[in-house]
Tab-separated table of C-alpha atoms in Angstrom:
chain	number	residue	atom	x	y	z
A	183	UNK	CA	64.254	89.992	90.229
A	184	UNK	CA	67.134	88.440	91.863
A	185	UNK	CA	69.495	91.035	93.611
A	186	UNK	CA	73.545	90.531	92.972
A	187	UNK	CA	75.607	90.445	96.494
A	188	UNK	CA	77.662	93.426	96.922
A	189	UNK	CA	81.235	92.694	96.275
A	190	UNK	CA	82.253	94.769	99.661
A	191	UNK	CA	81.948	94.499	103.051
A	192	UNK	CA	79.217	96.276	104.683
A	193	UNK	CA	82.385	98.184	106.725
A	194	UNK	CA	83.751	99.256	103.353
A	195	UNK	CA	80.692	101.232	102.538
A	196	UNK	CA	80.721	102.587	106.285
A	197	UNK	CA	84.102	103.546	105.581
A	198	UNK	CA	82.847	105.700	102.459
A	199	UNK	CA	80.367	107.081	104.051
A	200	UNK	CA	82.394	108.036	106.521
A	201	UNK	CA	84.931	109.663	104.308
A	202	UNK	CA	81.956	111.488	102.885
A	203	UNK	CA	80.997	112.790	105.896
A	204	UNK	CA	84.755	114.531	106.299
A	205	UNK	CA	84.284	115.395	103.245
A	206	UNK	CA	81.222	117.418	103.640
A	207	UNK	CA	82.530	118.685	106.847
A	208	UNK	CA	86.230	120.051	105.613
A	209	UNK	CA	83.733	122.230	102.907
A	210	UNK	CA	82.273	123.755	105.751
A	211	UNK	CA	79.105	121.438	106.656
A	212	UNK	CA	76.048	120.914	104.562
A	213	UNK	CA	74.873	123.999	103.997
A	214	UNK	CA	78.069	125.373	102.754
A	215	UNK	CA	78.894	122.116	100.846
A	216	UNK	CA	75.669	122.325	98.784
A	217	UNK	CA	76.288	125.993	98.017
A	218	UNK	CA	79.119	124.321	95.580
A	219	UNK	CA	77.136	121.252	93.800
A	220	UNK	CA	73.936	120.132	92.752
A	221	UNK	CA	73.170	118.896	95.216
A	222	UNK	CA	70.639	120.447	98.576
A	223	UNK	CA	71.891	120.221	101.835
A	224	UNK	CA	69.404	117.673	103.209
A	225	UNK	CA	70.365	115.204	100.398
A	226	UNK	CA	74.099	115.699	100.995
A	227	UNK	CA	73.387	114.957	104.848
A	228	UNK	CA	72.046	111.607	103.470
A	229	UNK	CA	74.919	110.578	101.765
A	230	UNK	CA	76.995	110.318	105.391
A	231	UNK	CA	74.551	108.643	107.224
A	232	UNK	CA	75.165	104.651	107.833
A	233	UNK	CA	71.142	104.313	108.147
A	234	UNK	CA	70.869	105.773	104.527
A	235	UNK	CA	71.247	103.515	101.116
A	236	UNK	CA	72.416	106.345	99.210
A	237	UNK	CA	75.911	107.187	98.311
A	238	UNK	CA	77.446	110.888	97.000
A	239	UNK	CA	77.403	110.538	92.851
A	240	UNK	CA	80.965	111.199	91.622
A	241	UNK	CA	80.202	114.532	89.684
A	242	UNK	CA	79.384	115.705	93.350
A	243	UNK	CA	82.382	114.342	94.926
A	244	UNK	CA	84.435	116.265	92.531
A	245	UNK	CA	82.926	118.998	93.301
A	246	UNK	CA	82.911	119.102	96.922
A	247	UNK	CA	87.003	117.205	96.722
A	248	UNK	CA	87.891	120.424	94.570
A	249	UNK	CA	86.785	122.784	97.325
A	250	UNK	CA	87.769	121.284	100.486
A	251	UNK	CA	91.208	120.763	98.577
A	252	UNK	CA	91.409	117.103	99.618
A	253	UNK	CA	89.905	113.847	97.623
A	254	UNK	CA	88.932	112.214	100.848
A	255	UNK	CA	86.525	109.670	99.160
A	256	UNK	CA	88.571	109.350	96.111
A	257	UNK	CA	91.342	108.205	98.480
A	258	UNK	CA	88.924	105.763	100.004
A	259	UNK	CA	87.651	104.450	96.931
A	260	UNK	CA	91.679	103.726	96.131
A	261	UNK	CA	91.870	102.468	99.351
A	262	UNK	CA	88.896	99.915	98.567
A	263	UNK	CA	90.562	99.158	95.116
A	264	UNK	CA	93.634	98.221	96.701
A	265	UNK	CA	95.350	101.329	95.587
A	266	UNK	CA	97.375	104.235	96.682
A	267	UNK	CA	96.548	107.469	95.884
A	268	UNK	CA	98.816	109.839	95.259
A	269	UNK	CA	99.466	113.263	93.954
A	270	UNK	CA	100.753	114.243	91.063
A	271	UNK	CA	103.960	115.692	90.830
A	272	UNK	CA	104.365	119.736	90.210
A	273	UNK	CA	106.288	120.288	87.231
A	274	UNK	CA	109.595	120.936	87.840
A	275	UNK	CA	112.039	121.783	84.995
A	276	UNK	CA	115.788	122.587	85.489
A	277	UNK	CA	119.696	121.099	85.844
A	278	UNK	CA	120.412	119.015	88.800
A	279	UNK	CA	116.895	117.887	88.781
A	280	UNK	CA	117.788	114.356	88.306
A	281	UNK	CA	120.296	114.746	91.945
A	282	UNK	CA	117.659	115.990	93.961
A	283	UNK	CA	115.193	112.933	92.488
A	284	UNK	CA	117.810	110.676	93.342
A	285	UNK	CA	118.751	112.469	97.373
A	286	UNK	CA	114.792	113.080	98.110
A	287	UNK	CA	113.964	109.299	97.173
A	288	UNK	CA	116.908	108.235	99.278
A	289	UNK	CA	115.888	110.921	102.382
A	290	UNK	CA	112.389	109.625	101.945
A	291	UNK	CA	112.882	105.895	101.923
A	292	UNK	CA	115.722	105.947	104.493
A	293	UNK	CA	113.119	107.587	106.688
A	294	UNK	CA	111.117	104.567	106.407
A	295	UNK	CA	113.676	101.907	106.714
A	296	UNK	CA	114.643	104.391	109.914
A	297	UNK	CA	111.559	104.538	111.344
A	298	UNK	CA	110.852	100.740	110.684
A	299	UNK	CA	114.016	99.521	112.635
A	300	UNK	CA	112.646	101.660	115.459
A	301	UNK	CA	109.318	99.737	115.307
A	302	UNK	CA	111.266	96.078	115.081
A	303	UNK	CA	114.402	96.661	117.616
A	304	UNK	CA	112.798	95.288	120.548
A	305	UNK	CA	110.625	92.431	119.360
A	306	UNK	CA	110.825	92.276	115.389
A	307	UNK	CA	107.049	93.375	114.894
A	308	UNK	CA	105.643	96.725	114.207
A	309	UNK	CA	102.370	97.420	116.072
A	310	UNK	CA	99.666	99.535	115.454
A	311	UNK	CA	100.933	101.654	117.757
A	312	UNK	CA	104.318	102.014	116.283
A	313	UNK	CA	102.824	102.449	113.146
A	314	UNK	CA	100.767	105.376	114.436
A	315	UNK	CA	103.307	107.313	116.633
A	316	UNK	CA	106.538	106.727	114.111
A	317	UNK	CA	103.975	107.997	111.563
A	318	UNK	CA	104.952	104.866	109.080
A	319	UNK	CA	102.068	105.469	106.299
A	320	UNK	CA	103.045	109.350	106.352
A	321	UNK	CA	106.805	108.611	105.291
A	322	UNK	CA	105.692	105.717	103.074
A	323	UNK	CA	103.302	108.310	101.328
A	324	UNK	CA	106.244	110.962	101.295
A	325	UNK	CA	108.764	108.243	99.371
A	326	UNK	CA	106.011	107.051	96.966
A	327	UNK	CA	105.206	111.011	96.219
A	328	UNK	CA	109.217	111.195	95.300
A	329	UNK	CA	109.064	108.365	93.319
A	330	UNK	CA	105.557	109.163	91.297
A	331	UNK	CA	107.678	112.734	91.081
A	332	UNK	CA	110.503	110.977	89.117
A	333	UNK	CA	108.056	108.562	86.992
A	334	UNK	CA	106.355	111.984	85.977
A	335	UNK	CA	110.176	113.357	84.876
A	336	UNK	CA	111.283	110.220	82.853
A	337	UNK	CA	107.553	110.283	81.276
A	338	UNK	CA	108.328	113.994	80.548
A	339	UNK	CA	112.188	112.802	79.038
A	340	UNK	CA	110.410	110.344	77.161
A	341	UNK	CA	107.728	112.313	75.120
A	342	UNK	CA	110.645	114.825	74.592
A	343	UNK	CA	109.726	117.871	76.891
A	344	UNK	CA	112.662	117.711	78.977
């Protein structure tokens, strides 16, 4: 039987196993992880080892993403899809809703643009460093948040529950 290449580097599934491993390790370790899935605490230890050709199933990731309170493999998987993942936006009902959309988008995304003319000033290029210590991604998150916030109220205006 003729085996299909993998689509992915081998550093992408490194990178997943790696997230797994956080992930295991924000619920606690292995022992306390498989207290909360299906799965034993020697098997779990496999699925974060580079050495092992197993990977976490995704009912199991759910569960262990729901208690440590943070999808770090989901976001990695995104991350391998060549998407962004982020939350969804808490319901938030009210007048003058639509103005503080408008001033946290604007707060948000000036903070980038800010933060970005920092990083370019001296030579036009934003390094790794830059990117790091100006926290870049975090603000970029923190706009996109706002703006998957206001997407969720016009989808809300829309179906006719605002």
């Amino acid at each position: 039987m003729n085996k299909l290449a993998r689509p992915h580097r081998e550093a992408d599934y490194l990178a997943l196993k790696g997230a797994t491993r956080r992930l295991v390790e924000a619920c606690g370790g292995v022992e306390s992880a498989a207290s909360v899935t299906r799965t034993g605490f020697q098997v779990l230890s496999k699925y974060g080892r580079p050495q092992e050709p197993v990977f976490a199933p995704v009912d199991v990731v759910a569960d262990l993403e729901a208690d440590a309170g943070d999808p770090f493999v989901t976001r990695a998987l995104a991350q391998l899809a060549g998407h962004v993942l982020v939350p969804l936006p808490r319901a938030e009902a009210g007048q003058g809703r639509w103005y503080r959309h408008i001033s946290e988008i604007a707060m948000d995304a000036g903070a980038v643009v800010q933060r970005l003319g920092e990083a370019i000033a001296d030579d036009g290029e934003v390094t790794k460093a830059e990117c790091r210590t100006l926290a870049l991604r975090e603000r970029v998150r923190e706009a996109i948040a706002e703006l998957a916030a206001l997407d969720h109220a016009l989808a809300d205006l829309e179906r006719g529950e605002r």
